[in-house]
Amino acid sequence: MGTTAIVFDLDGVIVDSHAVMREAFTRAYAEVVGPGPAPFEEYNRHLGRYFPDIMRIMGLPLEMEGPFVRESYRLAPQVLLFEGVRELLTNLLDRGIRLAVATGKSGPRARDLLAQLGILDCFERVIGSDEVARPKPAPDIIQLALETLGADPADAMMIGDAVTDIQSARGAGVRAVGAMWGQVDESELLAAAPDWVIWSPLQLLGLLTEQPYLTV
């Protein structure tokens, strides 16, 4: 059967938020931990996970979440859509494909950001990691998205730029597509063995018509 539903990750797939995240993380680190270089590169390796989970993995204070979220809201106007995303979403909706977002962000932050960018209405559900019992890499967030969309896993795909996205998709039984246009560790993502990789948002349209050059 064809694809009837697509679940997107947010950061690094729909929005280019890398610089904003770096600044928000750096400011939160300085405020809570103190002077010295903020370990953003290590933080970046865990993107896709919920912020408190990353803090636990890195051994950093959970108190960083407050200033990180504050700065993320303040800097949100600097976040941009990746080129081709708006056209892609319009095309998918015209095809009758149902869309959702499953993100490591909190739900309120994700919905606020998408509303600012004018594309919140493209998605039937935007789910944050604070809205499921087990965030990525567990499958819960994708399973919840599929329930909302009324989609069978066999007819759905997940578009993500992190290993946690691929793992979550696998657990939910949906096809996993690696998005390679953001600040992504290509070798690490390929090692997670997504079903396909695409190098720009609009290449997804070719994948939906089964263009062979898009397969891994």
mmCIF file with all atom_site columns, C-alpha atoms in Angstrom:
data_model
loop_
_atom_site.group_PDB
_atom_site.id
_atom_site.type_symbol
_atom_site.label_atom_id
_atom_site.label_alt_id
_atom_site.label_comp_id
_atom_site.label_asym_id
_atom_site.label_entity_id
_atom_site.label_seq_id
_atom_site.pdbx_PDB_ins_code
_atom_site.Cartn_x
_atom_site.Cartn_y
_atom_site.Cartn_z
_atom_site.occupancy
_atom_site.B_iso_or_equiv
_atom_site.pdbx_formal_charge
_atom_site.auth_seq_id
_atom_site.auth_comp_id
_atom_site.auth_asym_id
_atom_site.auth_atom_id
_atom_site.pdbx_PDB_model_num
ATOM 1   C CA . MET A 1 1   ? 0.000  0.000  0.000  1.00 0.00 ? 1   MET A CA 1
ATOM 2   C CA . GLY A 1 2   ? 1.056  3.618  -0.421 1.00 0.00 ? 2   GLY A CA 1
ATOM 3   C CA . THR A 1 3   ? 2.025  6.126  2.221  1.00 0.00 ? 3   THR A CA 1
ATOM 4   C CA . THR A 1 4   ? -1.008 7.633  3.955  1.00 0.00 ? 4   THR A CA 1
ATOM 5   C CA . ALA A 1 5   ? 0.719  9.293  6.932  1.00 0.00 ? 5   ALA A CA 1
ATOM 6   C CA . ILE A 1 6   ? 4.072  10.925 7.637  1.00 0.00 ? 6   ILE A CA 1
ATOM 7   C CA . VAL A 1 7   ? 5.495  11.785 11.044 1.00 0.00 ? 7   VAL A CA 1
ATOM 8   C CA . PHE A 1 8   ? 8.217  14.439 11.091 1.00 0.00 ? 8   PHE A CA 1
ATOM 9   C CA . ASP A 1 9   ? 10.855 15.263 13.630 1.00 0.00 ? 9   ASP A CA 1
ATOM 10  C CA . LEU A 1 10  ? 11.099 19.036 14.108 1.00 0.00 ? 10  LEU A CA 1
ATOM 11  C CA . ASP A 1 11  ? 14.611 20.393 14.741 1.00 0.00 ? 11  ASP A CA 1
ATOM 12  C CA . GLY A 1 12  ? 16.989 19.702 11.873 1.00 0.00 ? 12  GLY A CA 1
ATOM 13  C CA . VAL A 1 13  ? 14.168 18.435 9.649  1.00 0.00 ? 13  VAL A CA 1
ATOM 14  C CA . ILE A 1 14  ? 11.467 21.098 9.445  1.00 0.00 ? 14  ILE A CA 1
ATOM 15  C CA . VAL A 1 15  ? 13.264 23.976 11.156 1.00 0.00 ? 15  VAL A CA 1
ATOM 16  C CA . ASP A 1 16  ? 16.863 25.157 11.162 1.00 0.00 ? 16  ASP A CA 1
ATOM 17  C CA . SER A 1 17  ? 17.289 25.823 14.876 1.00 0.00 ? 17  SER A CA 1
ATOM 18  C CA . HIS A 1 18  ? 20.917 24.798 15.377 1.00 0.00 ? 18  HIS A CA 1
ATOM 19  C CA . ALA A 1 19  ? 22.311 28.278 16.064 1.00 0.00 ? 19  ALA A CA 1
ATOM 20  C CA . VAL A 1 20  ? 19.437 29.135 18.404 1.00 0.00 ? 20  VAL A CA 1
ATOM 21  C CA . MET A 1 21  ? 19.888 25.914 20.366 1.00 0.00 ? 21  MET A CA 1
ATOM 22  C CA . ARG A 1 22  ? 23.606 26.567 20.686 1.00 0.00 ? 22  ARG A CA 1
ATOM 23  C CA . GLU A 1 23  ? 23.039 30.047 22.076 1.00 0.00 ? 23  GLU A CA 1
ATOM 24  C CA . ALA A 1 24  ? 20.247 28.948 24.428 1.00 0.00 ? 24  ALA A CA 1
ATOM 25  C CA . PHE A 1 25  ? 22.337 26.047 25.725 1.00 0.00 ? 25  PHE A CA 1
ATOM 26  C CA . THR A 1 26  ? 25.414 28.233 26.191 1.00 0.00 ? 26  THR A CA 1
ATOM 27  C CA . ARG A 1 27  ? 23.458 30.857 28.131 1.00 0.00 ? 27  ARG A CA 1
ATOM 28  C CA . ALA A 1 28  ? 21.741 28.227 30.310 1.00 0.00 ? 28  ALA A CA 1
ATOM 29  C CA . TYR A 1 29  ? 25.082 26.568 31.063 1.00 0.00 ? 29  TYR A CA 1
ATOM 30  C CA . ALA A 1 30  ? 26.690 29.861 32.076 1.00 0.00 ? 30  ALA A CA 1
ATOM 31  C CA . GLU A 1 31  ? 23.723 30.770 34.269 1.00 0.00 ? 31  GLU A CA 1
ATOM 32  C CA . VAL A 1 32  ? 23.438 27.444 36.115 1.00 0.00 ? 32  VAL A CA 1
ATOM 33  C CA . VAL A 1 33  ? 26.876 25.821 35.936 1.00 0.00 ? 33  VAL A CA 1
ATOM 34  C CA . GLY A 1 34  ? 29.131 28.853 35.688 1.00 0.00 ? 34  GLY A CA 1
ATOM 35  C CA . PRO A 1 35  ? 32.008 30.079 33.529 1.00 0.00 ? 35  PRO A CA 1
ATOM 36  C CA . GLY A 1 36  ? 33.793 27.859 31.055 1.00 0.00 ? 36  GLY A CA 1
ATOM 37  C CA . PRO A 1 37  ? 33.023 26.386 27.651 1.00 0.00 ? 37  PRO A CA 1
ATOM 38  C CA . ALA A 1 38  ? 29.542 24.893 27.370 1.00 0.00 ? 38  ALA A CA 1
ATOM 39  C CA . PRO A 1 39  ? 29.704 21.289 26.070 1.00 0.00 ? 39  PRO A CA 1
ATOM 40  C CA . PHE A 1 40  ? 27.333 21.956 23.182 1.00 0.00 ? 40  PHE A CA 1
ATOM 41  C CA . GLU A 1 41  ? 28.944 19.446 20.824 1.00 0.00 ? 41  GLU A CA 1
ATOM 42  C CA . GLU A 1 42  ? 28.208 16.660 23.285 1.00 0.00 ? 42  GLU A CA 1
ATOM 43  C CA . TYR A 1 43  ? 24.685 18.000 23.764 1.00 0.00 ? 43  TYR A CA 1
ATOM 44  C CA . ASN A 1 44  ? 24.250 18.031 19.985 1.00 0.00 ? 44  ASN A CA 1
ATOM 45  C CA . ARG A 1 45  ? 25.034 14.308 19.793 1.00 0.00 ? 45  ARG A CA 1
ATOM 46  C CA . HIS A 1 46  ? 21.968 13.590 21.911 1.00 0.00 ? 46  HIS A CA 1
ATOM 47  C CA . LEU A 1 47  ? 19.481 15.725 19.983 1.00 0.00 ? 47  LEU A CA 1
ATOM 48  C CA . GLY A 1 48  ? 16.166 13.998 19.452 1.00 0.00 ? 48  GLY A CA 1
ATOM 49  C CA . ARG A 1 49  ? 15.925 13.135 23.125 1.00 0.00 ? 49  ARG A CA 1
ATOM 50  C CA . TYR A 1 50  ? 13.974 15.119 25.710 1.00 0.00 ? 50  TYR A CA 1
ATOM 51  C CA . PHE A 1 51  ? 16.067 17.903 27.281 1.00 0.00 ? 51  PHE A CA 1
ATOM 52  C CA . PRO A 1 52  ? 15.914 16.535 30.878 1.00 0.00 ? 52  PRO A CA 1
ATOM 53  C CA . ASP A 1 53  ? 17.018 13.127 29.593 1.00 0.00 ? 53  ASP A CA 1
ATOM 54  C CA . ILE A 1 54  ? 20.020 14.733 27.884 1.00 0.00 ? 54  ILE A CA 1
ATOM 55  C CA . MET A 1 55  ? 20.937 16.502 31.115 1.00 0.00 ? 55  MET A CA 1
ATOM 56  C CA . ARG A 1 56  ? 20.854 13.181 32.965 1.00 0.00 ? 56  ARG A CA 1
ATOM 57  C CA . ILE A 1 57  ? 22.998 11.495 30.314 1.00 0.00 ? 57  ILE A CA 1
ATOM 58  C CA . MET A 1 58  ? 25.532 14.337 30.422 1.00 0.00 ? 58  MET A CA 1
ATOM 59  C CA . GLY A 1 59  ? 25.522 14.647 34.208 1.00 0.00 ? 59  GLY A CA 1
ATOM 60  C CA . LEU A 1 60  ? 24.403 18.277 34.045 1.00 0.00 ? 60  LEU A CA 1
ATOM 61  C CA . PRO A 1 61  ? 21.948 19.984 36.415 1.00 0.00 ? 61  PRO A CA 1
ATOM 62  C CA . LEU A 1 62  ? 18.282 19.593 35.538 1.00 0.00 ? 62  LEU A CA 1
ATOM 63  C CA . GLU A 1 63  ? 17.966 23.249 36.585 1.00 0.00 ? 63  GLU A CA 1
ATOM 64  C CA . MET A 1 64  ? 19.383 24.151 33.166 1.00 0.00 ? 64  MET A CA 1
ATOM 65  C CA . GLU A 1 65  ? 16.000 23.423 31.608 1.00 0.00 ? 65  GLU A CA 1
ATOM 66  C CA . GLY A 1 66  ? 14.394 26.623 32.906 1.00 0.00 ? 66  GLY A CA 1
ATOM 67  C CA . PRO A 1 67  ? 16.866 29.097 31.377 1.00 0.00 ? 67  PRO A CA 1
ATOM 68  C CA . PHE A 1 68  ? 17.229 26.938 28.267 1.00 0.00 ? 68  PHE A CA 1
ATOM 69  C CA . VAL A 1 69  ? 13.487 27.078 27.616 1.00 0.00 ? 69  VAL A CA 1
ATOM 70  C CA . ARG A 1 70  ? 13.363 30.798 28.431 1.00 0.00 ? 70  ARG A CA 1
ATOM 71  C CA . GLU A 1 71  ? 16.149 31.585 25.982 1.00 0.00 ? 71  GLU A CA 1
ATOM 72  C CA . SER A 1 72  ? 14.663 29.293 23.346 1.00 0.00 ? 72  SER A CA 1
ATOM 73  C CA . TYR A 1 73  ? 11.394 31.232 23.464 1.00 0.00 ? 73  TYR A CA 1
ATOM 74  C CA . ARG A 1 74  ? 13.263 34.542 23.354 1.00 0.00 ? 74  ARG A CA 1
ATOM 75  C CA . LEU A 1 75  ? 15.322 33.489 20.348 1.00 0.00 ? 75  LEU A CA 1
ATOM 76  C CA . ALA A 1 76  ? 12.498 31.700 18.509 1.00 0.00 ? 76  ALA A CA 1
ATOM 77  C CA . PRO A 1 77  ? 12.054 34.486 15.912 1.00 0.00 ? 77  PRO A CA 1
ATOM 78  C CA . GLN A 1 78  ? 15.531 33.576 14.609 1.00 0.00 ? 78  GLN A CA 1
ATOM 79  C CA . VAL A 1 79  ? 14.465 30.002 13.759 1.00 0.00 ? 79  VAL A CA 1
ATOM 80  C CA . LEU A 1 80  ? 13.817 29.463 10.043 1.00 0.00 ? 80  LEU A CA 1
ATOM 81  C CA . LEU A 1 81  ? 12.133 26.821 7.934  1.00 0.00 ? 81  LEU A CA 1
ATOM 82  C CA . PHE A 1 82  ? 14.508 24.809 5.790  1.00 0.00 ? 82  PHE A CA 1
ATOM 83  C CA . GLU A 1 83  ? 14.266 25.642 2.100  1.00 0.00 ? 83  GLU A CA 1
ATOM 84  C CA . GLY A 1 84  ? 11.571 23.582 0.411  1.00 0.00 ? 84  GLY A CA 1
ATOM 85  C CA . VAL A 1 85  ? 9.699  22.637 3.581  1.00 0.00 ? 85  VAL A CA 1
ATOM 86  C CA . ARG A 1 86  ? 6.673  24.851 3.013  1.00 0.00 ? 86  ARG A CA 1
ATOM 87  C CA . GLU A 1 87  ? 6.331  23.610 -0.574 1.00 0.00 ? 87  GLU A CA 1
ATOM 88  C CA . LEU A 1 88  ? 6.760  20.016 0.588  1.00 0.00 ? 88  LEU A CA 1
ATOM 89  C CA . LEU A 1 89  ? 4.014  20.265 3.209  1.00 0.00 ? 89  LEU A CA 1
ATOM 90  C CA . THR A 1 90  ? 1.608  21.873 0.738  1.00 0.00 ? 90  THR A CA 1
ATOM 91  C CA . ASN A 1 91  ? 2.276  19.119 -1.792 1.00 0.00 ? 91  ASN A CA 1
ATOM 92  C CA . LEU A 1 92  ? 1.798  16.335 0.759  1.00 0.00 ? 92  LEU A CA 1
ATOM 93  C CA . LEU A 1 93  ? -1.485 17.805 1.953  1.00 0.00 ? 93  LEU A CA 1
ATOM 94  C CA . ASP A 1 94  ? -2.667 18.134 -1.655 1.00 0.00 ? 94  ASP A CA 1
ATOM 95  C CA . ARG A 1 95  ? -1.991 14.410 -2.033 1.00 0.00 ? 95  ARG A CA 1
ATOM 96  C CA . GLY A 1 96  ? -4.192 13.686 0.973  1.00 0.00 ? 96  GLY A CA 1
ATOM 97  C CA . ILE A 1 97  ? -1.306 12.517 3.163  1.00 0.00 ? 97  ILE A CA 1
ATOM 98  C CA . ARG A 1 98  ? -1.920 13.121 6.857  1.00 0.00 ? 98  ARG A CA 1
ATOM 99  C CA . LEU A 1 99  ? 0.904  14.758 8.806  1.00 0.00 ? 99  LEU A CA 1
ATOM 100 C CA . ALA A 1 100 ? 2.125  14.900 12.404 1.00 0.00 ? 100 ALA A CA 1
ATOM 101 C CA . VAL A 1 101 ? 5.208  16.053 14.311 1.00 0.00 ? 101 VAL A CA 1
ATOM 102 C CA . ALA A 1 102 ? 6.960  14.000 16.989 1.00 0.00 ? 102 ALA A CA 1
ATOM 103 C CA . THR A 1 103 ? 9.710  16.038 18.619 1.00 0.00 ? 103 THR A CA 1
ATOM 104 C CA . GLY A 1 104 ? 12.196 16.013 21.456 1.00 0.00 ? 104 GLY A CA 1
ATOM 105 C CA . LYS A 1 105 ? 10.928 19.487 22.367 1.00 0.00 ? 105 LYS A CA 1
ATOM 106 C CA . SER A 1 106 ? 8.063  19.981 24.771 1.00 0.00 ? 106 SER A CA 1
ATOM 107 C CA . GLY A 1 107 ? 4.687  20.103 23.056 1.00 0.00 ? 107 GLY A CA 1
ATOM 108 C CA . PRO A 1 108 ? 3.889  23.728 23.933 1.00 0.00 ? 108 PRO A CA 1
ATOM 109 C CA . ARG A 1 109 ? 7.261  24.981 22.653 1.00 0.00 ? 109 ARG A CA 1
ATOM 110 C CA . ALA A 1 110 ? 6.939  23.011 19.414 1.00 0.00 ? 110 ALA A CA 1
ATOM 111 C CA . ARG A 1 111 ? 3.412  24.213 18.725 1.00 0.00 ? 111 ARG A CA 1
ATOM 112 C CA . ASP A 1 112 ? 4.314  27.814 19.530 1.00 0.00 ? 112 ASP A CA 1
ATOM 113 C CA . LEU A 1 113 ? 7.270  27.701 17.140 1.00 0.00 ? 113 LEU A CA 1
ATOM 114 C CA . LEU A 1 114 ? 5.260  26.153 14.302 1.00 0.00 ? 114 LEU A CA 1
ATOM 115 C CA . ALA A 1 115 ? 2.514  28.715 14.837 1.00 0.00 ? 115 ALA A CA 1
ATOM 116 C CA . GLN A 1 116 ? 5.066  31.544 14.571 1.00 0.00 ? 116 GLN A CA 1
ATOM 117 C CA . LEU A 1 117 ? 6.280  30.052 11.299 1.00 0.00 ? 117 LEU A CA 1
ATOM 118 C CA . GLY A 1 118 ? 2.726  29.795 9.981  1.00 0.00 ? 118 GLY A CA 1
ATOM 119 C CA . ILE A 1 119 ? 2.628  26.030 9.434  1.00 0.00 ? 119 ILE A CA 1
ATOM 120 C CA . LEU A 1 120 ? 1.019  24.664 12.604 1.00 0.00 ? 120 LEU A CA 1
ATOM 121 C CA . ASP A 1 121 ? -2.213 23.991 10.733 1.00 0.00 ? 121 ASP A CA 1
ATOM 122 C CA . CYS A 1 122 ? -0.391 21.640 8.347  1.00 0.00 ? 122 CYS A CA 1
ATOM 123 C CA . PHE A 1 123 ? -0.194 19.025 11.097 1.00 0.00 ? 123 PHE A CA 1
ATOM 124 C CA . GLU A 1 124 ? -3.065 17.152 12.669 1.00 0.00 ? 124 GLU A CA 1
ATOM 125 C CA . ARG A 1 125 ? -1.021 16.570 15.809 1.00 0.00 ? 125 ARG A CA 1
ATOM 126 C CA . VAL A 1 126 ? 2.224  18.019 17.200 1.00 0.00 ? 126 VAL A CA 1
ATOM 127 C CA . ILE A 1 127 ? 3.479  15.856 20.057 1.00 0.00 ? 127 ILE A CA 1
ATOM 128 C CA . GLY A 1 128 ? 6.273  16.777 22.433 1.00 0.00 ? 128 GLY A CA 1
ATOM 129 C CA . SER A 1 129 ? 8.403  14.491 24.555 1.00 0.00 ? 129 SER A CA 1
ATOM 130 C CA . ASP A 1 130 ? 6.656  15.753 27.678 1.00 0.00 ? 130 ASP A CA 1
ATOM 131 C CA . GLU A 1 131 ? 3.380  14.332 26.372 1.00 0.00 ? 131 GLU A CA 1
ATOM 132 C CA . VAL A 1 132 ? 4.303  10.641 26.283 1.00 0.00 ? 132 VAL A CA 1
ATOM 133 C CA . ALA A 1 133 ? 5.366  8.225  29.007 1.00 0.00 ? 133 ALA A CA 1
ATOM 134 C CA . ARG A 1 134 ? 8.589  7.297  27.208 1.00 0.00 ? 134 ARG A CA 1
ATOM 135 C CA . PRO A 1 135 ? 10.160 9.766  24.737 1.00 0.00 ? 135 PRO A CA 1
ATOM 136 C CA . LYS A 1 136 ? 12.443 8.772  21.861 1.00 0.00 ? 136 LYS A CA 1
ATOM 137 C CA . PRO A 1 137 ? 14.130 6.369  21.289 1.00 0.00 ? 137 PRO A CA 1
ATOM 138 C CA . ALA A 1 138 ? 11.037 4.552  22.609 1.00 0.00 ? 138 ALA A CA 1
ATOM 139 C CA . PRO A 1 139 ? 8.238  4.186  20.029 1.00 0.00 ? 139 PRO A CA 1
ATOM 140 C CA . ASP A 1 140 ? 5.505  5.800  22.163 1.00 0.00 ? 140 ASP A CA 1
ATOM 141 C CA . ILE A 1 141 ? 5.530  9.214  20.492 1.00 0.00 ? 141 ILE A CA 1
ATOM 142 C CA . ILE A 1 142 ? 5.213  7.798  16.966 1.00 0.00 ? 142 ILE A CA 1
ATOM 143 C CA . GLN A 1 143 ? 2.563  5.325  18.066 1.00 0.00 ? 143 GLN A CA 1
ATOM 144 C CA . LEU A 1 144 ? 0.537  8.193  19.519 1.00 0.00 ? 144 LEU A CA 1
ATOM 145 C CA . ALA A 1 145 ? 0.917  10.147 16.275 1.00 0.00 ? 145 ALA A CA 1
ATOM 146 C CA . LEU A 1 146 ? -0.301 7.164  14.254 1.00 0.00 ? 146 LEU A CA 1
ATOM 147 C CA . GLU A 1 147 ? -3.304 6.728  16.534 1.00 0.00 ? 147 GLU A CA 1
ATOM 148 C CA . THR A 1 148 ? -4.227 10.370 15.975 1.00 0.00 ? 148 THR A CA 1
ATOM 149 C CA . LEU A 1 149 ? -3.799 10.054 12.204 1.00 0.00 ? 149 LEU A CA 1
ATOM 150 C CA . GLY A 1 150 ? -5.694 6.774  12.069 1.00 0.00 ? 150 GLY A CA 1
ATOM 151 C CA . ALA A 1 151 ? -2.777 5.239  10.182 1.00 0.00 ? 151 ALA A CA 1
ATOM 152 C CA . ASP A 1 152 ? -1.469 1.709  10.006 1.00 0.00 ? 152 ASP A CA 1
ATOM 153 C CA . PRO A 1 153 ? 2.300  1.550  10.649 1.00 0.00 ? 153 PRO A CA 1
ATOM 154 C CA . ALA A 1 154 ? 2.769  -0.237 7.336  1.00 0.00 ? 154 ALA A CA 1
ATOM 155 C CA . ASP A 1 155 ? 1.405  2.826  5.537  1.00 0.00 ? 155 ASP A CA 1
ATOM 156 C CA . ALA A 1 156 ? 3.437  5.408  7.445  1.00 0.00 ? 156 ALA A CA 1
ATOM 157 C CA . MET A 1 157 ? 6.959  6.796  7.575  1.00 0.00 ? 157 MET A CA 1
ATOM 158 C CA . MET A 1 158 ? 9.041  8.833  10.002 1.00 0.00 ? 158 MET A CA 1
ATOM 159 C CA . ILE A 1 159 ? 11.394 11.565 8.786  1.00 0.00 ? 159 ILE A CA 1
ATOM 160 C CA . GLY A 1 160 ? 14.214 12.269 11.237 1.00 0.00 ? 160 GLY A CA 1
ATOM 161 C CA . ASP A 1 161 ? 17.821 13.411 11.468 1.00 0.00 ? 161 ASP A CA 1
ATOM 162 C CA . ALA A 1 162 ? 18.885 11.550 14.621 1.00 0.00 ? 162 ALA A CA 1
ATOM 163 C CA . VAL A 1 163 ? 19.572 7.956  15.582 1.00 0.00 ? 163 VAL A CA 1
ATOM 164 C CA . THR A 1 164 ? 16.800 8.238  18.167 1.00 0.00 ? 164 THR A CA 1
ATOM 165 C CA . ASP A 1 165 ? 14.335 8.995  15.352 1.00 0.00 ? 165 ASP A CA 1
ATOM 166 C CA . ILE A 1 166 ? 15.356 5.853  13.487 1.00 0.00 ? 166 ILE A CA 1
ATOM 167 C CA . GLN A 1 167 ? 15.117 3.748  16.643 1.00 0.00 ? 167 GLN A CA 1
ATOM 168 C CA . SER A 1 168 ? 11.707 5.171  17.513 1.00 0.00 ? 168 SER A CA 1
ATOM 169 C CA . ALA A 1 169 ? 10.451 4.479  13.994 1.00 0.00 ? 169 ALA A CA 1
ATOM 170 C CA . ARG A 1 170 ? 11.741 0.908  14.116 1.00 0.00 ? 170 ARG A CA 1
ATOM 171 C CA . GLY A 1 171 ? 9.997  0.298  17.427 1.00 0.00 ? 171 GLY A CA 1
ATOM 172 C CA . ALA A 1 172 ? 6.735  1.650  16.049 1.00 0.00 ? 172 ALA A CA 1
ATOM 173 C CA . GLY A 1 173 ? 6.977  -0.462 12.898 1.00 0.00 ? 173 GLY A CA 1
ATOM 174 C CA . VAL A 1 174 ? 7.109  2.441  10.455 1.00 0.00 ? 174 VAL A CA 1
ATOM 175 C CA . ARG A 1 175 ? 9.585  3.080  7.652  1.00 0.00 ? 175 ARG A CA 1
ATOM 176 C CA . ALA A 1 176 ? 12.453 5.320  8.721  1.00 0.00 ? 176 ALA A CA 1
ATOM 177 C CA . VAL A 1 177 ? 13.787 8.079  6.454  1.00 0.00 ? 177 VAL A CA 1
ATOM 178 C CA . GLY A 1 178 ? 17.054 9.809  7.325  1.00 0.00 ? 178 GLY A CA 1
ATOM 179 C CA . ALA A 1 179 ? 17.051 13.576 6.710  1.00 0.00 ? 179 ALA A CA 1
ATOM 180 C CA . MET A 1 180 ? 20.526 14.747 5.719  1.00 0.00 ? 180 MET A CA 1
ATOM 181 C CA . TRP A 1 181 ? 20.115 18.515 5.204  1.00 0.00 ? 181 TRP A CA 1
ATOM 182 C CA . GLY A 1 182 ? 20.696 19.847 8.723  1.00 0.00 ? 182 GLY A CA 1
ATOM 183 C CA . GLN A 1 183 ? 23.575 19.670 11.187 1.00 0.00 ? 183 GLN A CA 1
ATOM 184 C CA . VAL A 1 184 ? 23.623 15.883 11.101 1.00 0.00 ? 184 VAL A CA 1
ATOM 185 C CA . ASP A 1 185 ? 26.347 13.311 11.730 1.00 0.00 ? 185 ASP A CA 1
ATOM 186 C CA . GLU A 1 186 ? 25.917 11.494 8.430  1.00 0.00 ? 186 GLU A CA 1
ATOM 187 C CA . SER A 1 187 ? 28.009 8.428  9.296  1.00 0.00 ? 187 SER A CA 1
ATOM 188 C CA . GLU A 1 188 ? 26.207 7.951  12.605 1.00 0.00 ? 188 GLU A CA 1
ATOM 189 C CA . LEU A 1 189 ? 22.775 8.280  11.031 1.00 0.00 ? 189 LEU A CA 1
ATOM 190 C CA . LEU A 1 190 ? 23.655 5.888  8.200  1.00 0.00 ? 190 LEU A CA 1
ATOM 191 C CA . ALA A 1 191 ? 24.964 3.384  10.743 1.00 0.00 ? 191 ALA A CA 1
ATOM 192 C CA . ALA A 1 192 ? 21.468 3.351  12.274 1.00 0.00 ? 192 ALA A CA 1
ATOM 193 C CA . ALA A 1 193 ? 20.293 1.863  8.954  1.00 0.00 ? 193 ALA A CA 1
ATOM 194 C CA . PRO A 1 194 ? 17.318 4.006  7.922  1.00 0.00 ? 194 PRO A CA 1
ATOM 195 C CA . ASP A 1 195 ? 15.199 2.524  5.144  1.00 0.00 ? 195 ASP A CA 1
ATOM 196 C CA . TRP A 1 196 ? 16.031 5.513  2.931  1.00 0.00 ? 196 TRP A CA 1
ATOM 197 C CA . VAL A 1 197 ? 18.004 8.737  3.089  1.00 0.00 ? 197 VAL A CA 1
ATOM 198 C CA . ILE A 1 198 ? 17.136 12.023 1.413  1.00 0.00 ? 198 ILE A CA 1
ATOM 199 C CA . TRP A 1 199 ? 19.327 15.080 1.013  1.00 0.00 ? 199 TRP A CA 1
ATOM 200 C CA . SER A 1 200 ? 16.705 17.820 0.706  1.00 0.00 ? 200 SER A CA 1
ATOM 201 C CA . PRO A 1 201 ? 13.079 18.129 1.827  1.00 0.00 ? 201 PRO A CA 1
ATOM 202 C CA . LEU A 1 202 ? 11.654 18.028 -1.687 1.00 0.00 ? 202 LEU A CA 1
ATOM 203 C CA . GLN A 1 203 ? 13.402 14.730 -2.421 1.00 0.00 ? 203 GLN A CA 1
ATOM 204 C CA . LEU A 1 204 ? 10.741 13.168 -0.233 1.00 0.00 ? 204 LEU A CA 1
ATOM 205 C CA . LEU A 1 205 ? 8.319  13.650 -3.121 1.00 0.00 ? 205 LEU A CA 1
ATOM 206 C CA . GLY A 1 206 ? 10.571 11.519 -5.309 1.00 0.00 ? 206 GLY A CA 1
ATOM 207 C CA . LEU A 1 207 ? 10.705 8.875  -2.617 1.00 0.00 ? 207 LEU A CA 1
ATOM 208 C CA . LEU A 1 208 ? 6.917  8.719  -2.516 1.00 0.00 ? 208 LEU A CA 1
ATOM 209 C CA . THR A 1 209 ? 6.927  7.906  -6.216 1.00 0.00 ? 209 THR A CA 1
ATOM 210 C CA . GLU A 1 210 ? 9.598  5.251  -5.590 1.00 0.00 ? 210 GLU A CA 1
ATOM 211 C CA . GLN A 1 211 ? 12.536 6.875  -7.335 1.00 0.00 ? 211 GLN A CA 1
ATOM 212 C CA . PRO A 1 212 ? 15.329 4.291  -6.899 1.00 0.00 ? 212 PRO A CA 1
ATOM 213 C CA . TYR A 1 213 ? 18.152 6.800  -6.546 1.00 0.00 ? 213 TYR A CA 1
ATOM 214 C CA . LEU A 1 214 ? 16.809 7.800  -3.121 1.00 0.00 ? 214 LEU A CA 1
ATOM 215 C CA . THR A 1 215 ? 17.346 4.420  -1.514 1.00 0.00 ? 215 THR A CA 1
ATOM 216 C CA . VAL A 1 216 ? 20.352 3.694  0.680  1.00 0.00 ? 216 VAL A CA 1
#
